[in-house]
Amino acid sequence: MMRLEEQRALVTGGTRGIGRAIAARLADEGASVWITGTDGGRAETAAAELDGGRSRVRGIELDVRDPGSVKQCFGRVHREGPLHILVNNAGISRDRLLMAQSREDWRLVLSTNLDGLYACCHAAIRPMLKARYGRIVNLSSVVGIHGNAGQAAYAASKAGIIGFTKALGKEVARRKITVNAVAPGLVETDMTSHLTDAARKRFRIPIARAGSPEEVAAAVAFLASPEASYIVGAVLEVTGGLAP
Ligand code: NAD
C-alpha cells in the first residue's frame, strides 16, 4: 500500500514550480490531488498533464486573495469528500528596498501570502476537526527565519506563516490534525528566475547549489503523511544548509 493511498489533498498554486512538484509527489504516493490556479482552465490543463491518465490529479480555480473564490473552491472539494491534506503553497514576492516599496505591493504580498493562507486554513479546518484527522503544510521560507535585504514584505509574510503554523498547530493537535511548515532556501522556479548570477552568489549555500522543487516536495510529502503524526508546529528547513 502506498503511503498516501485514500488520502485527498489540495495544493494551492500547484500548477507550476514547487507546488507542481508537491502535487506530483503526493499523487505518486497514492493521493487524489486537487491543484489550483487563478485561471480554472489552466489549472485543469496542468492537472491533466500531471495526471498522465491515472485519474488522481484535478484542477480547480482558486484565487486565495478572494474570499468568494476560496468559498467556492473548498465548497466543491468538500462536497466530493473529506480533505485530508492541505498544502498552502501559493505565494508571491515583490522585492524592493523598503524606501522603494509601495503600500500596494506590501498589501499584495501580505494579502496573498498571509491572508490567503488564513482563508484556506479557515475553509479547511472545520471539516478536519469533525473528521478528527488532517495534515496542513505551509510553505514558509528561510527568509522568514533570517530576513533578507530587499525582502521586508516577503519576509514579514513568511515569518507570519511560521507564527500562524505554531499557533494553529497547538489549537488543533488534540484532534489529530498536525500543522507544520517547510522553509525552503533558494529553489529554481519562476519566482527565482529573475535573480542574477551576482545575486545567487550572495546566497552562501554549504551544499553549493540551488535546491530543486522535488527536494522541497519530498519534505512536504513526509509532513503530509500519516507517519508525521507526532510533529506539530515544526519548521522543516530545506535549504542545503543556507543560514544567512
Ligand atoms: P511560483 O511563482 O513558481 O509559484 C507560485 C504559485 O502561487 C503559482 O502557481 C501561482 O499561480 C500561485 N499564486 C500566486 N498568487 C496566487 C493567488 N492569489 N491565488 C492562488 N494562487 C496564487 O513560485 P515557487 O517558487 O514555486 O513558490 C512556491 C511557494 O514556495 C511560495 O509560497 C514561495 O514563497 C515558497 N518559496 C519559494 C522559494 C524559491 O526559492 N522558489 C523559496 C522559499 C519559499
mmCIF file of C-alpha atoms and ligand atoms in Angstrom:
data_model
loop_
_atom_site.group_PDB
_atom_site.id
_atom_site.type_symbol
_atom_site.label_atom_id
_atom_site.label_comp_id
_atom_site.label_asym_id
_atom_site.label_seq_id
_atom_site.Cartn_x
_atom_site.Cartn_y
_atom_site.Cartn_z
ATOM 1 C CA MET A 1 0.000 0.000 0.000
ATOM 2 C CA MET A 2 1.281 3.437 -0.890
ATOM 3 C CA ARG A 3 1.841 5.946 1.919
ATOM 4 C CA LEU A 4 -0.924 8.359 0.831
ATOM 5 C CA GLU A 5 -3.476 5.940 -0.609
ATOM 6 C CA GLU A 6 -7.092 7.029 0.021
ATOM 7 C CA GLN A 7 -5.914 10.491 1.060
ATOM 8 C CA ARG A 8 -7.386 13.568 -0.598
ATOM 9 C CA ALA A 9 -5.143 16.598 -0.913
ATOM 10 C CA LEU A 10 -5.329 20.176 -2.143
ATOM 11 C CA VAL A 11 -2.197 22.095 -3.137
ATOM 12 C CA THR A 12 -2.767 25.815 -3.615
ATOM 13 C CA GLY A 13 -0.933 27.150 -6.656
ATOM 14 C CA GLY A 14 0.023 23.668 -7.783
ATOM 15 C CA THR A 15 0.245 24.462 -11.489
ATOM 16 C CA ARG A 16 3.969 25.206 -11.567
ATOM 17 C CA GLY A 17 7.182 25.353 -9.561
ATOM 18 C CA ILE A 18 7.297 23.895 -6.063
ATOM 19 C CA GLY A 19 3.516 23.383 -5.902
ATOM 20 C CA ARG A 20 3.536 21.315 -9.068
ATOM 21 C CA ALA A 21 6.329 19.117 -7.713
ATOM 22 C CA ILE A 22 4.404 18.682 -4.442
ATOM 23 C CA ALA A 23 1.239 17.684 -6.298
ATOM 24 C CA ALA A 24 3.212 15.206 -8.428
ATOM 25 C CA ARG A 25 4.832 13.689 -5.353
ATOM 26 C CA LEU A 26 1.543 13.352 -3.420
ATOM 27 C CA ALA A 27 -0.109 11.734 -6.449
ATOM 28 C CA ASP A 28 2.867 9.383 -6.931
ATOM 29 C CA GLU A 29 2.391 8.318 -3.315
ATOM 30 C CA GLY A 30 -1.253 7.449 -3.975
ATOM 31 C CA ALA A 31 -3.184 10.599 -3.014
ATOM 32 C CA SER A 32 -6.010 12.159 -5.027
ATOM 33 C CA VAL A 33 -4.848 15.724 -5.542
ATOM 34 C CA TRP A 34 -6.516 18.991 -6.433
ATOM 35 C CA ILE A 35 -4.205 21.631 -7.833
ATOM 36 C CA THR A 36 -5.400 25.203 -8.064
ATOM 37 C CA GLY A 37 -4.817 28.043 -10.466
ATOM 38 C CA THR A 38 -6.180 31.574 -10.567
ATOM 39 C CA ASP A 39 -7.367 30.560 -14.051
ATOM 40 C CA GLY A 40 -9.516 27.422 -13.755
ATOM 41 C CA GLY A 41 -8.931 26.340 -17.363
ATOM 42 C CA ARG A 42 -5.163 26.469 -16.956
ATOM 43 C CA ALA A 43 -5.394 24.567 -13.682
ATOM 44 C CA GLU A 44 -7.312 21.799 -15.452
ATOM 45 C CA THR A 45 -4.778 21.637 -18.279
ATOM 46 C CA ALA A 46 -1.851 21.494 -15.840
ATOM 47 C CA ALA A 47 -3.675 18.815 -13.841
ATOM 48 C CA ALA A 48 -4.237 16.660 -16.935
ATOM 49 C CA GLU A 49 -0.508 16.902 -17.742
ATOM 50 C CA LEU A 50 0.479 15.904 -14.219
ATOM 51 C CA ASP A 51 -2.084 13.164 -14.025
ATOM 52 C CA GLY A 52 -0.942 11.237 -17.076
ATOM 53 C CA GLY A 53 -4.130 9.149 -17.207
ATOM 54 C CA ARG A 54 -4.122 7.988 -13.559
ATOM 55 C CA SER A 55 -7.306 9.918 -12.601
ATOM 56 C CA ARG A 56 -5.587 11.244 -9.486
ATOM 57 C CA VAL A 57 -4.915 14.929 -10.237
ATOM 58 C CA ARG A 58 -7.594 17.523 -10.924
ATOM 59 C CA GLY A 59 -7.513 21.272 -11.419
ATOM 60 C CA ILE A 60 -9.762 23.852 -9.800
ATOM 61 C CA GLU A 61 -9.938 27.651 -9.844
ATOM 62 C CA LEU A 62 -8.768 29.478 -6.727
ATOM 63 C CA ASP A 63 -7.598 32.999 -6.024
ATOM 64 C CA VAL A 64 -6.524 32.873 -2.380
ATOM 65 C CA ARG A 65 -6.973 36.658 -2.104
ATOM 66 C CA ASP A 66 -10.666 36.437 -2.963
ATOM 67 C CA PRO A 67 -12.909 35.106 -0.143
ATOM 68 C CA GLY A 68 -15.654 34.222 -2.670
ATOM 69 C CA SER A 69 -13.221 32.136 -4.702
ATOM 70 C CA VAL A 70 -11.957 30.357 -1.570
ATOM 71 C CA LYS A 71 -15.535 29.547 -0.531
ATOM 72 C CA GLN A 72 -16.421 28.197 -3.967
ATOM 73 C CA CYS A 73 -13.257 26.112 -4.300
ATOM 74 C CA PHE A 74 -13.413 24.494 -0.857
ATOM 75 C CA GLY A 75 -17.193 24.056 -1.159
ATOM 76 C CA ARG A 76 -16.694 21.949 -4.282
ATOM 77 C CA VAL A 77 -13.820 19.976 -2.770
ATOM 78 C CA HIS A 78 -15.742 19.209 0.429
ATOM 79 C CA ARG A 79 -18.889 18.217 -1.482
ATOM 80 C CA GLU A 80 -16.888 15.412 -3.054
ATOM 81 C CA GLY A 81 -15.491 14.053 0.196
ATOM 82 C CA PRO A 82 -13.151 14.749 3.094
ATOM 83 C CA LEU A 83 -9.951 16.702 2.590
ATOM 84 C CA HIS A 84 -7.079 15.075 4.478
ATOM 85 C CA ILE A 85 -4.154 17.218 3.322
ATOM 86 C CA LEU A 86 -3.936 20.956 2.684
ATOM 87 C CA VAL A 87 -0.679 22.360 1.322
ATOM 88 C CA ASN A 88 -0.601 26.155 1.394
ATOM 89 C CA ASN A 89 1.925 26.755 -1.350
ATOM 90 C CA ALA A 90 0.538 29.777 -3.246
ATOM 91 C CA GLY A 91 2.763 32.775 -2.755
ATOM 92 C CA ILE A 92 4.286 35.799 -4.419
ATOM 93 C CA SER A 93 7.171 38.180 -3.859
ATOM 94 C CA ARG A 94 7.554 41.868 -4.750
ATOM 95 C CA ASP A 95 11.138 42.504 -3.764
ATOM 96 C CA ARG A 96 12.254 46.113 -3.214
ATOM 97 C CA LEU A 97 14.247 48.031 -0.658
ATOM 98 C CA LEU A 98 11.750 49.374 1.842
ATOM 99 C CA MET A 99 12.113 53.002 0.765
ATOM 100 C CA ALA A 100 11.027 51.965 -2.745
ATOM 101 C CA GLN A 101 8.265 49.623 -1.642
ATOM 102 C CA SER A 102 4.778 50.895 -2.313
ATOM 103 C CA ARG A 103 1.915 50.271 0.073
ATOM 104 C CA GLU A 104 0.150 48.472 -2.815
ATOM 105 C CA ASP A 105 2.978 45.954 -3.214
ATOM 106 C CA TRP A 106 3.214 45.491 0.546
ATOM 107 C CA ARG A 107 -0.520 44.767 0.696
ATOM 108 C CA LEU A 108 -0.357 42.477 -2.344
ATOM 109 C CA VAL A 109 2.322 40.296 -0.760
ATOM 110 C CA LEU A 110 0.680 40.183 2.665
ATOM 111 C CA SER A 111 -2.823 39.593 1.305
ATOM 112 C CA THR A 112 -1.645 36.732 -0.923
ATOM 113 C CA ASN A 113 0.853 35.000 1.328
ATOM 114 C CA LEU A 114 -0.726 35.540 4.728
ATOM 115 C CA ASP A 115 -4.417 36.449 4.317
ATOM 116 C CA GLY A 116 -4.661 33.794 1.598
ATOM 117 C CA LEU A 117 -3.205 31.133 3.866
ATOM 118 C CA TYR A 118 -5.574 32.176 6.664
ATOM 119 C CA ALA A 119 -8.547 31.910 4.284
ATOM 120 C CA CYS A 120 -7.619 28.414 3.073
ATOM 121 C CA CYS A 121 -6.940 27.094 6.587
ATOM 122 C CA HIS A 122 -10.190 28.647 7.792
ATOM 123 C CA ALA A 123 -12.094 26.941 4.987
ATOM 124 C CA ALA A 124 -10.440 23.558 5.603
ATOM 125 C CA ILE A 125 -10.283 23.345 9.375
ATOM 126 C CA ARG A 126 -13.895 22.718 10.439
ATOM 127 C CA PRO A 127 -14.349 19.520 8.359
ATOM 128 C CA MET A 128 -10.894 18.332 9.509
ATOM 129 C CA LEU A 129 -11.915 18.915 13.145
ATOM 130 C CA LYS A 130 -15.099 16.915 12.568
ATOM 131 C CA ALA A 131 -13.145 14.130 10.868
ATOM 132 C CA ARG A 132 -10.527 14.202 13.631
ATOM 133 C CA TYR A 133 -7.750 13.980 11.089
ATOM 134 C CA GLY A 134 -5.791 16.419 8.977
ATOM 135 C CA ARG A 135 -2.388 17.447 7.716
ATOM 136 C CA ILE A 136 -1.704 21.098 6.958
ATOM 137 C CA VAL A 137 1.669 22.013 5.498
ATOM 138 C CA ASN A 138 2.510 25.677 4.948
ATOM 139 C CA LEU A 139 5.249 26.993 2.682
ATOM 140 C CA SER A 140 7.324 29.490 4.609
ATOM 141 C CA SER A 141 10.872 30.435 3.603
ATOM 142 C CA VAL A 142 14.373 30.733 5.012
ATOM 143 C CA VAL A 143 13.774 34.472 4.516
ATOM 144 C CA GLY A 144 11.000 34.323 7.119
ATOM 145 C CA ILE A 145 13.513 32.979 9.642
ATOM 146 C CA HIS A 146 16.616 35.046 8.889
ATOM 147 C CA GLY A 147 15.342 38.008 6.826
ATOM 148 C CA ASN A 148 16.946 39.303 3.630
ATOM 149 C CA ALA A 149 17.631 42.847 2.457
ATOM 150 C CA GLY A 150 15.095 43.931 -0.146
ATOM 151 C CA GLN A 151 12.507 41.405 1.001
ATOM 152 C CA ALA A 152 10.813 43.047 4.007
ATOM 153 C CA ALA A 153 7.280 42.331 2.787
ATOM 154 C CA TYR A 154 8.049 38.766 1.743
ATOM 155 C CA ALA A 155 9.989 38.116 4.968
ATOM 156 C CA ALA A 156 7.139 39.529 7.075
ATOM 157 C CA SER A 157 4.636 37.278 5.326
ATOM 158 C CA LYS A 158 6.805 34.177 5.667
ATOM 159 C CA ALA A 159 7.630 34.895 9.322
ATOM 160 C CA GLY A 160 3.892 35.411 9.894
ATOM 161 C CA ILE A 161 3.274 31.970 8.408
ATOM 162 C CA ILE A 162 5.614 30.441 11.000
ATOM 163 C CA GLY A 163 3.733 32.095 13.892
ATOM 164 C CA PHE A 164 0.417 31.069 12.370
ATOM 165 C CA THR A 165 1.633 27.472 11.940
ATOM 166 C CA LYS A 166 2.776 27.174 15.541
ATOM 167 C CA ALA A 167 -0.428 28.734 16.928
ATOM 168 C CA LEU A 168 -2.844 26.693 14.815
ATOM 169 C CA GLY A 169 -0.762 23.578 15.464
ATOM 170 C CA LYS A 170 -1.387 23.993 19.197
ATOM 171 C CA GLU A 171 -5.073 24.707 18.609
ATOM 172 C CA VAL A 172 -5.922 21.543 16.699
ATOM 173 C CA ALA A 173 -3.354 18.923 17.750
ATOM 174 C CA ARG A 174 -5.767 17.135 20.087
ATOM 175 C CA ARG A 175 -7.985 16.314 17.103
ATOM 176 C CA LYS A 176 -5.127 14.549 15.289
ATOM 177 C CA ILE A 177 -4.615 17.468 12.944
ATOM 178 C CA THR A 178 -0.994 18.474 12.515
ATOM 179 C CA VAL A 179 0.096 21.863 11.208
ATOM 180 C CA ASN A 180 3.703 22.315 10.139
ATOM 181 C CA ALA A 181 5.792 24.472 7.841
ATOM 182 C CA VAL A 182 8.521 23.855 5.321
ATOM 183 C CA ALA A 183 11.053 26.640 4.845
ATOM 184 C CA PRO A 184 12.909 26.284 1.557
ATOM 185 C CA GLY A 185 16.083 28.181 0.742
ATOM 186 C CA LEU A 186 16.916 29.046 -2.867
ATOM 187 C CA VAL A 187 14.898 26.855 -5.239
ATOM 188 C CA GLU A 188 14.945 27.088 -9.039
ATOM 189 C CA THR A 189 11.435 28.195 -10.104
ATOM 190 C CA ASP A 190 9.749 31.109 -11.902
ATOM 191 C CA MET A 191 9.887 33.009 -8.593
ATOM 192 C CA THR A 192 13.691 32.991 -8.556
ATOM 193 C CA SER A 193 14.344 33.051 -12.316
ATOM 194 C CA HIS A 194 14.937 36.832 -12.274
ATOM 195 C CA LEU A 195 17.926 36.533 -9.912
ATOM 196 C CA THR A 196 21.257 37.499 -11.439
ATOM 197 C CA ASP A 197 24.386 35.369 -11.005
ATOM 198 C CA ALA A 198 25.716 38.035 -8.616
ATOM 199 C CA ALA A 199 22.554 37.808 -6.526
ATOM 200 C CA ARG A 200 22.770 33.997 -6.492
ATOM 201 C CA LYS A 201 26.386 34.129 -5.298
ATOM 202 C CA ARG A 202 25.301 36.188 -2.301
ATOM 203 C CA PHE A 203 23.422 33.142 -1.007
ATOM 204 C CA ARG A 204 26.108 31.143 0.777
ATOM 205 C CA ILE A 205 24.801 27.621 0.421
ATOM 206 C CA PRO A 206 27.027 24.973 2.032
ATOM 207 C CA ILE A 207 25.764 22.320 -0.360
ATOM 208 C CA ALA A 208 26.876 24.685 -3.194
ATOM 209 C CA ARG A 209 23.787 24.622 -5.402
ATOM 210 C CA ALA A 210 20.165 25.713 -5.509
ATOM 211 C CA GLY A 211 17.517 23.217 -4.468
ATOM 212 C CA SER A 212 15.015 21.572 -6.781
ATOM 213 C CA PRO A 213 11.228 21.704 -6.376
ATOM 214 C CA GLU A 214 11.316 17.911 -5.970
ATOM 215 C CA GLU A 215 13.599 18.199 -2.929
ATOM 216 C CA VAL A 216 11.075 20.501 -1.266
ATOM 217 C CA ALA A 217 8.230 18.201 -2.297
ATOM 218 C CA ALA A 218 9.868 15.250 -0.517
ATOM 219 C CA ALA A 219 9.829 17.176 2.786
ATOM 220 C CA VAL A 220 6.221 18.272 2.286
ATOM 221 C CA ALA A 221 5.121 14.718 1.462
ATOM 222 C CA PHE A 222 6.636 13.453 4.704
ATOM 223 C CA LEU A 223 4.863 16.092 6.830
ATOM 224 C CA ALA A 224 1.634 15.394 4.919
ATOM 225 C CA SER A 225 1.804 11.670 5.594
ATOM 226 C CA PRO A 226 0.291 9.675 8.478
ATOM 227 C CA GLU A 227 3.897 8.926 9.541
ATOM 228 C CA ALA A 228 4.396 12.528 10.695
ATOM 229 C CA SER A 229 1.818 12.020 13.454
ATOM 230 C CA TYR A 230 3.912 13.441 16.322
ATOM 231 C CA ILE A 231 5.244 16.556 14.579
ATOM 232 C CA VAL A 232 3.377 19.743 15.476
ATOM 233 C CA GLY A 233 4.337 23.342 14.736
ATOM 234 C CA ALA A 234 7.691 22.360 13.256
ATOM 235 C CA VAL A 235 9.539 24.367 10.638
ATOM 236 C CA LEU A 236 11.489 21.992 8.421
ATOM 237 C CA GLU A 237 14.284 23.875 6.655
ATOM 238 C CA VAL A 238 15.097 22.606 3.160
ATOM 239 C CA THR A 239 17.980 24.910 2.392
ATOM 240 C CA GLY A 240 21.163 22.969 1.678
ATOM 241 C CA GLY A 241 22.423 24.398 4.949
ATOM 242 C CA LEU A 242 21.840 28.056 3.992
ATOM 243 C CA ALA A 243 21.715 30.210 7.115
ATOM 244 C CA PRO A 244 22.365 33.825 6.189
HETATM 245 P P1 NAD B 1 5.991 30.234 -8.377
HETATM 246 O O1 NAD B 1 5.890 31.691 -8.626
HETATM 247 O O2 NAD B 1 6.580 29.350 -9.415
HETATM 248 O O3 NAD B 1 4.564 29.631 -7.972
HETATM 249 C C1 NAD B 1 3.698 30.294 -7.111
HETATM 250 C C2 NAD B 1 2.302 29.734 -7.293
HETATM 251 O O4 NAD B 1 1.404 30.505 -6.490
HETATM 252 C C3 NAD B 1 1.808 29.845 -8.743
HETATM 253 O O5 NAD B 1 1.203 28.634 -9.116
HETATM 254 C C4 NAD B 1 0.800 30.957 -8.678
HETATM 255 O O6 NAD B 1 -0.252 30.842 -9.624
HETATM 256 C C5 NAD B 1 0.260 30.800 -7.267
HETATM 257 N N1 NAD B 1 -0.405 32.010 -6.806
HETATM 258 C C6 NAD B 1 0.110 33.275 -6.760
HETATM 259 N N2 NAD B 1 -0.859 34.137 -6.360
HETATM 260 C C7 NAD B 1 -1.976 33.399 -6.133
HETATM 261 C C8 NAD B 1 -3.289 33.712 -5.689
HETATM 262 N N3 NAD B 1 -3.676 34.960 -5.412
HETATM 263 N N4 NAD B 1 -4.175 32.701 -5.570
HETATM 264 C C9 NAD B 1 -3.834 31.434 -5.835
HETATM 265 N N5 NAD B 1 -2.609 31.073 -6.276
HETATM 266 C C10 NAD B 1 -1.701 32.054 -6.412
HETATM 267 O O7 NAD B 1 6.789 30.112 -7.003
HETATM 268 P P2 NAD B 1 7.501 28.880 -6.273
HETATM 269 O O8 NAD B 1 8.942 29.177 -6.243
HETATM 270 O O9 NAD B 1 7.025 27.587 -6.810
HETATM 271 O O10 NAD B 1 6.969 29.106 -4.789
HETATM 272 C C11 NAD B 1 6.003 28.269 -4.154
HETATM 273 C C12 NAD B 1 5.997 28.608 -2.676
HETATM 274 O O11 NAD B 1 7.293 28.341 -2.120
HETATM 275 C C13 NAD B 1 5.711 30.084 -2.386
HETATM 276 O O12 NAD B 1 4.920 30.191 -1.228
HETATM 277 C C14 NAD B 1 7.098 30.659 -2.135
HETATM 278 O O13 NAD B 1 7.052 31.800 -1.331
HETATM 279 C C15 NAD B 1 7.762 29.496 -1.455
HETATM 280 N N6 NAD B 1 9.230 29.551 -1.523
HETATM 281 C C16 NAD B 1 9.891 29.556 -2.722
HETATM 282 C C17 NAD B 1 11.282 29.613 -2.744
HETATM 283 C C18 NAD B 1 12.082 29.614 -4.030
HETATM 284 O O14 NAD B 1 13.325 29.799 -3.945
HETATM 285 N N7 NAD B 1 11.488 29.401 -5.188
HETATM 286 C C19 NAD B 1 11.981 29.687 -1.550
HETATM 287 C C20 NAD B 1 11.289 29.685 -0.348
HETATM 288 C C21 NAD B 1 9.900 29.609 -0.352
#
